[in-house]
mmCIF file of C-alpha atoms and ligand atoms in Angstrom:
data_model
loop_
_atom_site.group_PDB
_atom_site.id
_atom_site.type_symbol
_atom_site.label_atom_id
_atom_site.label_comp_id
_atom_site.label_asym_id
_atom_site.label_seq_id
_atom_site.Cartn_x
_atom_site.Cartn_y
_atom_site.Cartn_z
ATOM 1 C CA UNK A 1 19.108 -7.063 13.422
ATOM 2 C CA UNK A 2 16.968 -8.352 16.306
ATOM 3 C CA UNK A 3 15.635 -11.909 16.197
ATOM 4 C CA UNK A 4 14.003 -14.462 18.412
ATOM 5 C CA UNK A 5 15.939 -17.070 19.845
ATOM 6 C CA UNK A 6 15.591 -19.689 22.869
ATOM 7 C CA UNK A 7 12.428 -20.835 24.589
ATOM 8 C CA UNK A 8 10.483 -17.936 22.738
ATOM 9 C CA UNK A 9 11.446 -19.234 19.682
ATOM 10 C CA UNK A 10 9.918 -22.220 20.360
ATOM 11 C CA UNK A 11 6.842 -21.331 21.444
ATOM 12 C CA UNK A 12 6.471 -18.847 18.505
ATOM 13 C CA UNK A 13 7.423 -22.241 16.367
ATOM 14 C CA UNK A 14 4.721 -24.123 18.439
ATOM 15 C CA UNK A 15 1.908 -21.353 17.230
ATOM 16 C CA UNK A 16 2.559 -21.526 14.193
ATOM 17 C CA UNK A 17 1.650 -25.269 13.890
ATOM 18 C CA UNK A 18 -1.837 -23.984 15.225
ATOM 19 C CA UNK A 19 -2.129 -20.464 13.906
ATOM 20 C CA UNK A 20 -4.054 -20.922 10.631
ATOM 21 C CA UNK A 21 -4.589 -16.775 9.626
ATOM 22 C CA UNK A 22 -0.976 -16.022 7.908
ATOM 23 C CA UNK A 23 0.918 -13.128 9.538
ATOM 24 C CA UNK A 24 2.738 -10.597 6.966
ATOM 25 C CA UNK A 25 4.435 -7.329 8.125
ATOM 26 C CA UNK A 26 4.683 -3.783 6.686
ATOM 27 C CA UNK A 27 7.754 -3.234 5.272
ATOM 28 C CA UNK A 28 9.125 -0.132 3.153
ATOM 29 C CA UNK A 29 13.102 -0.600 3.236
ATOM 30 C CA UNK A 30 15.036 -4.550 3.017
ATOM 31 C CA UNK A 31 16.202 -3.430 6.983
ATOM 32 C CA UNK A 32 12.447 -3.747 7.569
ATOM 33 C CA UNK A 33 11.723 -6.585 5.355
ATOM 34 C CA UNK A 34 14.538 -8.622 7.504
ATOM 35 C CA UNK A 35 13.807 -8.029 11.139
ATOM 36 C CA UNK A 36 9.653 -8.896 10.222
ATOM 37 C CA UNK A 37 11.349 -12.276 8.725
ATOM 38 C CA UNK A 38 13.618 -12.856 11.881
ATOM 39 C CA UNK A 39 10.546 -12.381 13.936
ATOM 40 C CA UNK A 40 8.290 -14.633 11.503
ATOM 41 C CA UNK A 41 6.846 -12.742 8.888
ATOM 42 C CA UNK A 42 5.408 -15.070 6.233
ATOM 43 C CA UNK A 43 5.607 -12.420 3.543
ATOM 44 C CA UNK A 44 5.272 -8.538 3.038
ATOM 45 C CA UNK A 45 1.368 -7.263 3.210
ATOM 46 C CA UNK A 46 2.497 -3.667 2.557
ATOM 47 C CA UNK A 47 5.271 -1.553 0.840
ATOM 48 C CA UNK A 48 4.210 1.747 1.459
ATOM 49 C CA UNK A 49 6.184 2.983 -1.951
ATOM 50 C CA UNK A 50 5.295 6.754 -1.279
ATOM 51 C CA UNK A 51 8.005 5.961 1.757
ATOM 52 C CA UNK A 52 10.414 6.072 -0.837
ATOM 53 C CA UNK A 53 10.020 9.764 -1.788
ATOM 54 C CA UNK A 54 11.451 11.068 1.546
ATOM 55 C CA UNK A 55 14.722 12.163 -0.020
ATOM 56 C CA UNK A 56 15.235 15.293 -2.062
ATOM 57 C CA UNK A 57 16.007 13.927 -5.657
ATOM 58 C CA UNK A 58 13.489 11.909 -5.535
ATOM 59 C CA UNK A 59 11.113 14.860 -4.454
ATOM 60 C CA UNK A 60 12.539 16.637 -7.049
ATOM 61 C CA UNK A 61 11.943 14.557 -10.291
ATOM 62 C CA UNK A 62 7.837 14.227 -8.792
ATOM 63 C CA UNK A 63 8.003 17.805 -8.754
ATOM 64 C CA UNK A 64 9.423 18.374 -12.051
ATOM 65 C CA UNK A 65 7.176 15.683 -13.435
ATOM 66 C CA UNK A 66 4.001 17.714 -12.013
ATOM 67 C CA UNK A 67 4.908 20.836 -14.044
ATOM 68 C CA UNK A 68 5.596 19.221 -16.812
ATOM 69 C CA UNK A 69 3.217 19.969 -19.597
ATOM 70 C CA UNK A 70 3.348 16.929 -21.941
ATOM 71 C CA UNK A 71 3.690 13.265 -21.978
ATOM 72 C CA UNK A 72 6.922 13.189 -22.912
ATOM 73 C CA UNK A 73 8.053 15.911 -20.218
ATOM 74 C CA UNK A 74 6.107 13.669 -17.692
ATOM 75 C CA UNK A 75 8.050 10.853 -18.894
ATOM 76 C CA UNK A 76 11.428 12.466 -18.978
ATOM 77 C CA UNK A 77 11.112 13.633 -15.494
ATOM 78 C CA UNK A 78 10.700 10.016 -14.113
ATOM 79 C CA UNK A 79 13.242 8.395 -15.905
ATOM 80 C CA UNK A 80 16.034 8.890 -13.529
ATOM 81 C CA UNK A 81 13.681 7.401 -10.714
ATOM 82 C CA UNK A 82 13.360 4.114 -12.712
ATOM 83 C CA UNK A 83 16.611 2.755 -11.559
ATOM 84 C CA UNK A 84 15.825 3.788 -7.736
ATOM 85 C CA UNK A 85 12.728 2.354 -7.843
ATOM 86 C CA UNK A 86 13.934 -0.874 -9.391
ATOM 87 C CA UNK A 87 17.148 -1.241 -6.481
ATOM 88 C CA UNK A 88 14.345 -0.070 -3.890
ATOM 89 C CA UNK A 89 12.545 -3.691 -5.188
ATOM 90 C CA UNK A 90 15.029 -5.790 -5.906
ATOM 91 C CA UNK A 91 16.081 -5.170 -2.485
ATOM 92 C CA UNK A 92 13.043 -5.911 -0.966
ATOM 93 C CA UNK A 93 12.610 -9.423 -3.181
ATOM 94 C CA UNK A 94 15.791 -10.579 -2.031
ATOM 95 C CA UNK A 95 15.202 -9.666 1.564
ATOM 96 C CA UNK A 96 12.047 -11.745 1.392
ATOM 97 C CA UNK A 97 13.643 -14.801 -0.618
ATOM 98 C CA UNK A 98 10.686 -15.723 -2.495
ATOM 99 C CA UNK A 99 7.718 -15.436 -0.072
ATOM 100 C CA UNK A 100 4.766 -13.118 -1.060
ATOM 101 C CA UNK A 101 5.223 -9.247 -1.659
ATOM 102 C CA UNK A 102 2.312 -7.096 -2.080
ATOM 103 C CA UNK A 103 3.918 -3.469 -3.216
ATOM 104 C CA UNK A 104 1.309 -0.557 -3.583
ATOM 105 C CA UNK A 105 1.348 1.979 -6.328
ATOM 106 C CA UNK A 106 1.870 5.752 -4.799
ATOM 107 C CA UNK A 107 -0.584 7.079 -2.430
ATOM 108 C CA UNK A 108 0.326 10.440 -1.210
ATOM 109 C CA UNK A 109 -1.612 13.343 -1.369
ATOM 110 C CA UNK A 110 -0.456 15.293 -4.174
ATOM 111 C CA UNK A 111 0.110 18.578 -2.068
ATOM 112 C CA UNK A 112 3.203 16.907 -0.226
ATOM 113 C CA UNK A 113 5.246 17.085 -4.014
ATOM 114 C CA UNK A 114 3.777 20.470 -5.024
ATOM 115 C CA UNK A 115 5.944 23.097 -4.706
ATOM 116 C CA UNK A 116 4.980 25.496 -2.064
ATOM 117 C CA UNK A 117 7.598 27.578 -0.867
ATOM 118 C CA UNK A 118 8.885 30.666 -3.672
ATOM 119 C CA UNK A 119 12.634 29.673 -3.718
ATOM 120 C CA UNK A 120 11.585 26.513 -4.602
ATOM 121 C CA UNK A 121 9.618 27.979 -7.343
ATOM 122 C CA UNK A 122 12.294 29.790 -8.507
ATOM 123 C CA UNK A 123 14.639 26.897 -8.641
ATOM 124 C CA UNK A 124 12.509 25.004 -10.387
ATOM 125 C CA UNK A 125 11.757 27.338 -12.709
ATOM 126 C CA UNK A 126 15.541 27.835 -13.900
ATOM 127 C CA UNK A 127 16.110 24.603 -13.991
ATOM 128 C CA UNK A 128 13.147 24.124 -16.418
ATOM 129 C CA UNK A 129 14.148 26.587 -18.443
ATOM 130 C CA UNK A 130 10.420 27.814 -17.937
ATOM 131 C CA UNK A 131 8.798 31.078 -16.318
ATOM 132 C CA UNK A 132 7.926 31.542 -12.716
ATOM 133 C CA UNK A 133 5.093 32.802 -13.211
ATOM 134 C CA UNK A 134 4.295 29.019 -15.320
ATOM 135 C CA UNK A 135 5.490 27.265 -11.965
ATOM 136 C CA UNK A 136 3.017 29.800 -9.708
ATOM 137 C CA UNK A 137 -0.159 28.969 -12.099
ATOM 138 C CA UNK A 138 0.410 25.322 -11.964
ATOM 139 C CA UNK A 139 0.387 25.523 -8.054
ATOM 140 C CA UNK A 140 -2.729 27.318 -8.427
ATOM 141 C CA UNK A 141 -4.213 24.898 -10.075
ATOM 142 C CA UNK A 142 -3.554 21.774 -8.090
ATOM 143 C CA UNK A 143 -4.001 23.534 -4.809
ATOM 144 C CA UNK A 144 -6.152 21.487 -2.617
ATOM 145 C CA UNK A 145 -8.671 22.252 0.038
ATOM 146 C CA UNK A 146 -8.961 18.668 1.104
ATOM 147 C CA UNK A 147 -5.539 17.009 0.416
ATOM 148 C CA UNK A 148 -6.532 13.817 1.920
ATOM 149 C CA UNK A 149 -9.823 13.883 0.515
ATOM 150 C CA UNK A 150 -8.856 14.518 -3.249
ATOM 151 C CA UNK A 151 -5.613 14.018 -5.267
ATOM 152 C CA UNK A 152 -4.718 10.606 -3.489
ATOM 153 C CA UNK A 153 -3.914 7.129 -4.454
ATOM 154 C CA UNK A 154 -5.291 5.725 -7.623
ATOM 155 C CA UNK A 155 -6.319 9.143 -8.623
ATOM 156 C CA UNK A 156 -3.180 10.415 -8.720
ATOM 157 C CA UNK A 157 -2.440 7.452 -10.677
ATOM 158 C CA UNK A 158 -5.235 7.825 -12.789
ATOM 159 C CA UNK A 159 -3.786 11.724 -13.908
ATOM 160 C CA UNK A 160 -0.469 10.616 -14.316
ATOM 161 C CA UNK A 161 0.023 7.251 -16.084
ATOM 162 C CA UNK A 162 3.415 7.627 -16.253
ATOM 163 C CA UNK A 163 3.635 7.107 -12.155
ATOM 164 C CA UNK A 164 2.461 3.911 -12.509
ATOM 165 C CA UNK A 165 4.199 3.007 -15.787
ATOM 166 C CA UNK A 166 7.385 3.937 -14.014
ATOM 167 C CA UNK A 167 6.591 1.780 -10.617
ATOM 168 C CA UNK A 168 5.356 -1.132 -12.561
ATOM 169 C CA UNK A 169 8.539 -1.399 -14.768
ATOM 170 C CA UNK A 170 10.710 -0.705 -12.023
ATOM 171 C CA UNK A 171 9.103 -4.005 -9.888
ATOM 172 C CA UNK A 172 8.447 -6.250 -13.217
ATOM 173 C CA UNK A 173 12.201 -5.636 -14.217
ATOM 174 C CA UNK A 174 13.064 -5.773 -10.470
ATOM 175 C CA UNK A 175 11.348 -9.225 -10.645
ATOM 176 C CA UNK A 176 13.028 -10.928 -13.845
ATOM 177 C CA UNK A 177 16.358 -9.861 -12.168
ATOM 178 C CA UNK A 178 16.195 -11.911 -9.555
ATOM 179 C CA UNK A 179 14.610 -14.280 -11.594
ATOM 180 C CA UNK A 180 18.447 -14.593 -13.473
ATOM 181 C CA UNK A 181 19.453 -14.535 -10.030
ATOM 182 C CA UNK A 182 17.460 -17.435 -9.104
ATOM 183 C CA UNK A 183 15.258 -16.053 -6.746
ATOM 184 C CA UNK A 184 11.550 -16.682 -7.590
ATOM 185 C CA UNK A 185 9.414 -13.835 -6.461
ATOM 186 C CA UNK A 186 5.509 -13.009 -7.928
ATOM 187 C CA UNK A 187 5.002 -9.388 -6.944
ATOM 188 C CA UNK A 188 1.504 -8.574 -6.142
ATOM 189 C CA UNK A 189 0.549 -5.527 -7.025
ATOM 190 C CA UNK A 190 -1.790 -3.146 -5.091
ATOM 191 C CA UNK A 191 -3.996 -0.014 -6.482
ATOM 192 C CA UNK A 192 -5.152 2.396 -3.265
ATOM 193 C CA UNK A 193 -7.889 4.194 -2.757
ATOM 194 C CA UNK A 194 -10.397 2.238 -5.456
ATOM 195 C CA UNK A 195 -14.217 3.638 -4.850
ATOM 196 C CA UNK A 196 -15.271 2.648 -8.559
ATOM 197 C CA UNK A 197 -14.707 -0.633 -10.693
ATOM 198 C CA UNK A 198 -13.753 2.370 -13.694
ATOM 199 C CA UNK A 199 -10.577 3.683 -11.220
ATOM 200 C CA UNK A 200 -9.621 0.244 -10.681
ATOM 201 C CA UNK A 201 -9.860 -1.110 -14.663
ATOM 202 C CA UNK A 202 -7.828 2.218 -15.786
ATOM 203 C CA UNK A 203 -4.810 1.151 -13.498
ATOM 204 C CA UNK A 204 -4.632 -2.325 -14.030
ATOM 205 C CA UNK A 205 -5.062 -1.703 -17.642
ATOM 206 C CA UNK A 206 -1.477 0.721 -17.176
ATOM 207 C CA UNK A 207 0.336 -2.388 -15.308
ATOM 208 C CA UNK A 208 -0.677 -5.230 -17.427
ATOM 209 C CA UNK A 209 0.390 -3.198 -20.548
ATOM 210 C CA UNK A 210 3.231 -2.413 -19.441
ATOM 211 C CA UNK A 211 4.197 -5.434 -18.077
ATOM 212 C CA UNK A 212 3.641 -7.235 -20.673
ATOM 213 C CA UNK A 213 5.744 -4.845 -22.824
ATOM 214 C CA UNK A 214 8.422 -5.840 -20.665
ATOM 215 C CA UNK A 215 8.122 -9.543 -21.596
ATOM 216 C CA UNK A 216 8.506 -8.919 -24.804
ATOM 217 C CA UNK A 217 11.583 -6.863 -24.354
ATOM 218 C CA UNK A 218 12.951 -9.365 -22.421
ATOM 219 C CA UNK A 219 11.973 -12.646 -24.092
ATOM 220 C CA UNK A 220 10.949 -13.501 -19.964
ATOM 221 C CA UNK A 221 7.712 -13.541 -17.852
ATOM 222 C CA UNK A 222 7.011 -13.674 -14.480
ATOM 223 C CA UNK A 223 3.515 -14.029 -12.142
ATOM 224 C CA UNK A 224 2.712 -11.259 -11.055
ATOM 225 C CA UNK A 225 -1.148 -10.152 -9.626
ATOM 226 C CA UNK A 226 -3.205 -6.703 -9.201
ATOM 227 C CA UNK A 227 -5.509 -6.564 -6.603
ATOM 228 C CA UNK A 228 -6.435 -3.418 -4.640
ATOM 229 C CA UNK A 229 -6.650 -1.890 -1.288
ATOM 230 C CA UNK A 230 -10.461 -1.588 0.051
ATOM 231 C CA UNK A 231 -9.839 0.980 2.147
ATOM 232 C CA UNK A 232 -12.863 3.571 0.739
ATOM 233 C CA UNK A 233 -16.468 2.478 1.912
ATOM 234 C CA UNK A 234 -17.934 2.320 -1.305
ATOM 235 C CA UNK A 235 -15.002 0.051 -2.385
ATOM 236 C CA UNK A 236 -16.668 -2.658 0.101
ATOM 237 C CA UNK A 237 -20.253 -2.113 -0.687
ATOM 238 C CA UNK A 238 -19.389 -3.119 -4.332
ATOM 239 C CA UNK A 239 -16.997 -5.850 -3.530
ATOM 240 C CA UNK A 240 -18.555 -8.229 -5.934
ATOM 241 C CA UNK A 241 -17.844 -6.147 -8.967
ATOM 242 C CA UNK A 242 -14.357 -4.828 -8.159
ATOM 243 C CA UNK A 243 -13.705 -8.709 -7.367
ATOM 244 C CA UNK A 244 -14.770 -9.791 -10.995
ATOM 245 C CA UNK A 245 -11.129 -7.490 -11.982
ATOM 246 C CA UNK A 246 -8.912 -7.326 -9.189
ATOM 247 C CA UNK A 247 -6.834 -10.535 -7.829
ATOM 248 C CA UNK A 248 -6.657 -9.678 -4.511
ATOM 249 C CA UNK A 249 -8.228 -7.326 -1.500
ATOM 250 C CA UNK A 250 -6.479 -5.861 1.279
ATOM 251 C CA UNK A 251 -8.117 -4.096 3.501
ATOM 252 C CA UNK A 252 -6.871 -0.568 4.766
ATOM 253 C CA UNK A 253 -8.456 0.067 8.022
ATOM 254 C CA UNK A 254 -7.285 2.935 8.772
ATOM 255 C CA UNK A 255 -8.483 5.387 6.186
ATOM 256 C CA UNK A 256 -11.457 3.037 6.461
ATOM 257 C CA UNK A 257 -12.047 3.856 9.962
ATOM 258 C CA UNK A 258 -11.516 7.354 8.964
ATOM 259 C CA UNK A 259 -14.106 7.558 6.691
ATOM 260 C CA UNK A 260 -16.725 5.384 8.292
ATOM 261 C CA UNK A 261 -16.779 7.472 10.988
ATOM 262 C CA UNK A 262 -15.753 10.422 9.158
ATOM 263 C CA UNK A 263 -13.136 11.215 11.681
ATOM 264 C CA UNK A 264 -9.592 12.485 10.692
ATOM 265 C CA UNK A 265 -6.712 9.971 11.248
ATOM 266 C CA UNK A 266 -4.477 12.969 11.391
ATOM 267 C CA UNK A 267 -5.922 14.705 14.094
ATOM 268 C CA UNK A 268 -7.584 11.979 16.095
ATOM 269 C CA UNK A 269 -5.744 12.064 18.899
ATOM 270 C CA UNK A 270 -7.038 15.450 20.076
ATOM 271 C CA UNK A 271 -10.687 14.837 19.865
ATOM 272 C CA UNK A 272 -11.099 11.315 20.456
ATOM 273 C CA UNK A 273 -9.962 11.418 24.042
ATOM 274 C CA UNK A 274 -13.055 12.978 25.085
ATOM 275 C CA UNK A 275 -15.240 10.673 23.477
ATOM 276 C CA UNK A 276 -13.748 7.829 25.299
ATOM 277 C CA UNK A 277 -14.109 9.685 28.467
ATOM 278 C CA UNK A 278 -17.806 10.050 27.915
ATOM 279 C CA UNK A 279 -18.594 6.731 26.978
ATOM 280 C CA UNK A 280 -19.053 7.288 23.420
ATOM 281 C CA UNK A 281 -16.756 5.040 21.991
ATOM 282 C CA UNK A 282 -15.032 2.042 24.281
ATOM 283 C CA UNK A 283 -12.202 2.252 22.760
ATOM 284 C CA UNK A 284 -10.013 3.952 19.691
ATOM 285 C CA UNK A 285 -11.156 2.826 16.533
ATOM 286 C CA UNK A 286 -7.824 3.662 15.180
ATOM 287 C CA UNK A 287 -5.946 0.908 17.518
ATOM 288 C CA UNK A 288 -9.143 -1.694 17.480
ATOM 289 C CA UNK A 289 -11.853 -2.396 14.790
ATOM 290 C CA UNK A 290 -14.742 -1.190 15.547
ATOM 291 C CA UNK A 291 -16.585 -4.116 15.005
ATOM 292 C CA UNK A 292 -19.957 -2.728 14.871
ATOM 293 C CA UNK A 293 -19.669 -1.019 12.595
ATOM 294 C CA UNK A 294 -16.117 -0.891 10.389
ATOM 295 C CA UNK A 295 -16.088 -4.299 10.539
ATOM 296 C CA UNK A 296 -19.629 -4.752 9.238
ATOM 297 C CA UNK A 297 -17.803 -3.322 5.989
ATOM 298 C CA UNK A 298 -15.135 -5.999 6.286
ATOM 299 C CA UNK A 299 -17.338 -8.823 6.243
ATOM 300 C CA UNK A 300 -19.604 -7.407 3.763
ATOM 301 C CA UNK A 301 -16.672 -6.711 1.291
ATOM 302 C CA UNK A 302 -15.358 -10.054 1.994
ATOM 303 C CA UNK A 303 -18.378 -11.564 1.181
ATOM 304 C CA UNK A 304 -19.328 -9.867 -1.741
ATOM 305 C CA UNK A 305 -16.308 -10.428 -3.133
ATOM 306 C CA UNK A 306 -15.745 -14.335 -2.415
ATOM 307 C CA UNK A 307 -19.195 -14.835 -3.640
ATOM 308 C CA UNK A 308 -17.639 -13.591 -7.245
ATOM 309 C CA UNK A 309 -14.651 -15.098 -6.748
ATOM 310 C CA UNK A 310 -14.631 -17.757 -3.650
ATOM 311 C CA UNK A 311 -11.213 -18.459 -3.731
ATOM 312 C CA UNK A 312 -10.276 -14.373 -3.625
ATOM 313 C CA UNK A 313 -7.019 -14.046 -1.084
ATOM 314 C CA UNK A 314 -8.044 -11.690 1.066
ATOM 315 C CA UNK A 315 -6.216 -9.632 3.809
ATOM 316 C CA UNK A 316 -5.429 -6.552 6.046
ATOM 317 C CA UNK A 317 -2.838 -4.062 6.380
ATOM 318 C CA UNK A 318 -4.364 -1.375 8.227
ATOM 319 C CA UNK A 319 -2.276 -0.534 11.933
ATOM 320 C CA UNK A 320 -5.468 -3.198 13.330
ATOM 321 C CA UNK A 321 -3.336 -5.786 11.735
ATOM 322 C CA UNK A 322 -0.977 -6.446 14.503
ATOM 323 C CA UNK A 323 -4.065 -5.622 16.928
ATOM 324 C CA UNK A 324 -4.961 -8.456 19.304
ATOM 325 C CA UNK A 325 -8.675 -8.655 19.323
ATOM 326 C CA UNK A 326 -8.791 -7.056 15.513
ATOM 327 C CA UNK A 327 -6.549 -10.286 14.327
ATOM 328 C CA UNK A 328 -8.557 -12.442 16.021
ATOM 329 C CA UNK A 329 -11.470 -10.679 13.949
ATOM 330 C CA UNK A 330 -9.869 -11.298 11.101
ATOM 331 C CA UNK A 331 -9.421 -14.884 11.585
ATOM 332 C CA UNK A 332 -12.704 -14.926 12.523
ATOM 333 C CA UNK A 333 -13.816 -12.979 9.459
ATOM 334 C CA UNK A 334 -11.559 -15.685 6.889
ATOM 335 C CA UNK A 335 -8.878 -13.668 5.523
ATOM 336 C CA UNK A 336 -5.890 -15.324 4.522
ATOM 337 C CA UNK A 337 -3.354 -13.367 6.325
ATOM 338 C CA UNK A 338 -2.938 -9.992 8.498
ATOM 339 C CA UNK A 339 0.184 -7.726 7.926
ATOM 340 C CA UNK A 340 1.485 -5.541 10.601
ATOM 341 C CA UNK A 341 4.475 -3.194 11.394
ATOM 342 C CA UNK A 342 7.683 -5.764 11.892
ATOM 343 C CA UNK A 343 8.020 -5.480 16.273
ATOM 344 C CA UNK A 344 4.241 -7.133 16.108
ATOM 345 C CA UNK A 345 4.712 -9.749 14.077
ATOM 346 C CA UNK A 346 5.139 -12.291 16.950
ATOM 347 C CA UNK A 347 2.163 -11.229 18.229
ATOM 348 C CA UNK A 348 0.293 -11.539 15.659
ATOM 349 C CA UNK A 349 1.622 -15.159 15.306
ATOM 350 C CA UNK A 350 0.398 -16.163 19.152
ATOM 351 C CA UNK A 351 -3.002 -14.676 18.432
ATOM 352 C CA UNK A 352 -3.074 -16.685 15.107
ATOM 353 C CA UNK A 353 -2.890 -19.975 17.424
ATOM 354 C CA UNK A 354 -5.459 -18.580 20.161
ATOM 355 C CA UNK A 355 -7.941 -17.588 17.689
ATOM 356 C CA UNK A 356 -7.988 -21.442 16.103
ATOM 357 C CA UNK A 357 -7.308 -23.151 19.030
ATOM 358 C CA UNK A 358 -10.364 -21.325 20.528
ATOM 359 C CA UNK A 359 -13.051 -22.504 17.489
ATOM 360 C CA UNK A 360 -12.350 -25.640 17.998
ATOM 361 C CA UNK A 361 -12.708 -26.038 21.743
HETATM 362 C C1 PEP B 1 -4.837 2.108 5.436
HETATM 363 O O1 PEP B 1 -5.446 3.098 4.993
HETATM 364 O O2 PEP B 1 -5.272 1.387 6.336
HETATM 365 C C2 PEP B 1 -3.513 1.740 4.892
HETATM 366 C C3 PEP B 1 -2.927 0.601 5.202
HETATM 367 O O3 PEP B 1 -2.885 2.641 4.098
HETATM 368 P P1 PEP B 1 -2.218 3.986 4.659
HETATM 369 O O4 PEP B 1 -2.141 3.872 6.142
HETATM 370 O O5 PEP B 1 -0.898 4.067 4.005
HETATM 371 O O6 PEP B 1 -3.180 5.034 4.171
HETATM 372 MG MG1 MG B 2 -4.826 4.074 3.184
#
């Protein structure tokens, strides 16, 4: 793995005597989790976990889970994922050796683990032991106009329980194990997608329960904390009342962006070309906040929320994270730390310095 070394490695060490914002990094995978930490990566700010579901078994239980009919066939279907899941985090803990991990509950849209295509159908069906015909209405049903729009993060979450059941035991467990290990980690937990205080309350409820089912399995505790993603605009105009139940915010600028402006984050690099060329927009929103008027939200929600709970941690994990000018925002804004893809990460650290060197000059 790549790390920094010589004179560079100096001067990174020299900013971060100044640097005063903490810098985390994205990471999905402990390869990830290790470079960010060679290049200075105080801790993780994002594990996508819906990263994790690139591989076909793992596609397969979700999909066998969705057309299950019952709790218990929900529950069955997951089971063999619990063990993946809990190596996926145990990796990840170790890689980071005790420094902060903030892990997010699923957020894909739902459409990526339906089963479109009819051979898939069919498999699934035999495997089941149920008809095609079962498999074809339940596609029906979930099909989606709006994927990125609708069945998404904490919704998702919100229809099936047993998702975040399974991901919470898998990263409590994942936790006490390297706890006998002697490696201290306190996982924080992350909902996405919150708009309402209700959406929020209904998925913490799920993790503390079942961590604390755990405990008593194991005779053991860890710290752990839930906290949530402001990433939907109405999650930062109510700040102060999601703040009275979550521990933490971290703010996800990109589907922010997206629906501030109401532009697509899929498809932005075909239209928005134009609108820089005209003078529209100075710049992409996607690579910089637009401080006018996304990061009016920021500061609002960060507001709102310290003034319930002033000593709320607060951060960012959107792609802005590793962004020059958006850190020093950040800074600016006082959030605790930024987290950005691993290769930024040193970058992130030198504009840490600038932006305190330059209040107090
Ligand atoms: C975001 O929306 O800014 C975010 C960090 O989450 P994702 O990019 O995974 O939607
Ligand atoms: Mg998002």
């Amino acid at each position: 793995e790549p790390e920094l070394s010589g004179e560079f490695a100096e001067l990174m060490k020299l900013a971060d005597k100044y640097g005063e914002i903490k810098v985390r990094t994205n990471a999905d995978t402990p390869k990830d989790a290790k470079v960010a930490r060679n290049f200075g990566a105080q801790g993780i700010g994002l594990t996508r976990t819906e990263h994790m579901f690139f591989e076909m078994d793992r596609i397969k239980a979700m999909r066998e889970m969705i057309l299950a009919n019952t709790v218990k066939g929900r529950k069955h279907a997951l089971e063999e994922l619990l063990p993946m899941q809990r190596e996926d985090f145990e990796g990840i803990f170790e890689a980071m050796q005790g420094h902060s991990v903030t892990i997010r509950l699923l957020d894909p849209p739902l459409h990526e683990f339906v089963p479109h295509q009819l051979a898939t159908q069919k498999e699934l069906a035999e495997d089941m032991h149920i008809s095609l015909q079962a498999v074809k209405n339940k596609v029906a049903e979930l099909e989606e106009f709006n994927p990125m729009l609708g069945h998404r993060g904490c919704r998702l979450g919100n229809t099936y329980p047993e998702i975040t059941e399974m991901q919470t035991r898998a990263i409590i467990e994942a936790a006490l194990n390297l706890k006998e290990r002697g490696i201290i980690c306190k996982p924080e937990i992350m909902i996405p997608l919150v708009g309402t205080v209700k959406e929020f309350e209904a998925q913490e409820e799920i993790v503390r329960r079942t961590a604390n089912a755990i405990f008593e399995e194991r005779n053991d505790k860890i710290e752990y904390l839930v906290g949530t993603m402001i990433e939907v605009p109405r999650a930062a105009l109510i700040a102060d009342l999601i703040a009275e139940k979550a521990d933490f915010f971290s703010f996800g600028t990109n589907d922010l962006t997206q629906m501030t402006f109401g532009y697509s984050r899929d498809d932005a690099g075909k239209f928005l070309p134009i609108y820089i060329e005209k003078g529209i927009l100075k710049v992409d929103p996607f690579e910089v906040i637009d401080q006018e008027g996304v990061g009016q939200l920021i500061k609002l929600g960060t507001q709102r929320g310290r003034a319930t709970k002033p000593n709320l941690k607060v951060g960012i994990c959107g792609e802005h994270g590793g962004e020059p000018s958006s850190v020093e925002f950040c800074y600016n804004t006082g959030m605790d730390y930024v987290s950005c893809s691993p290769f930024r990460v040193p970058i992130a650290r030198l504009v840490s310095a600038q932006a305190a060197i330059k209040t107090t000059m």
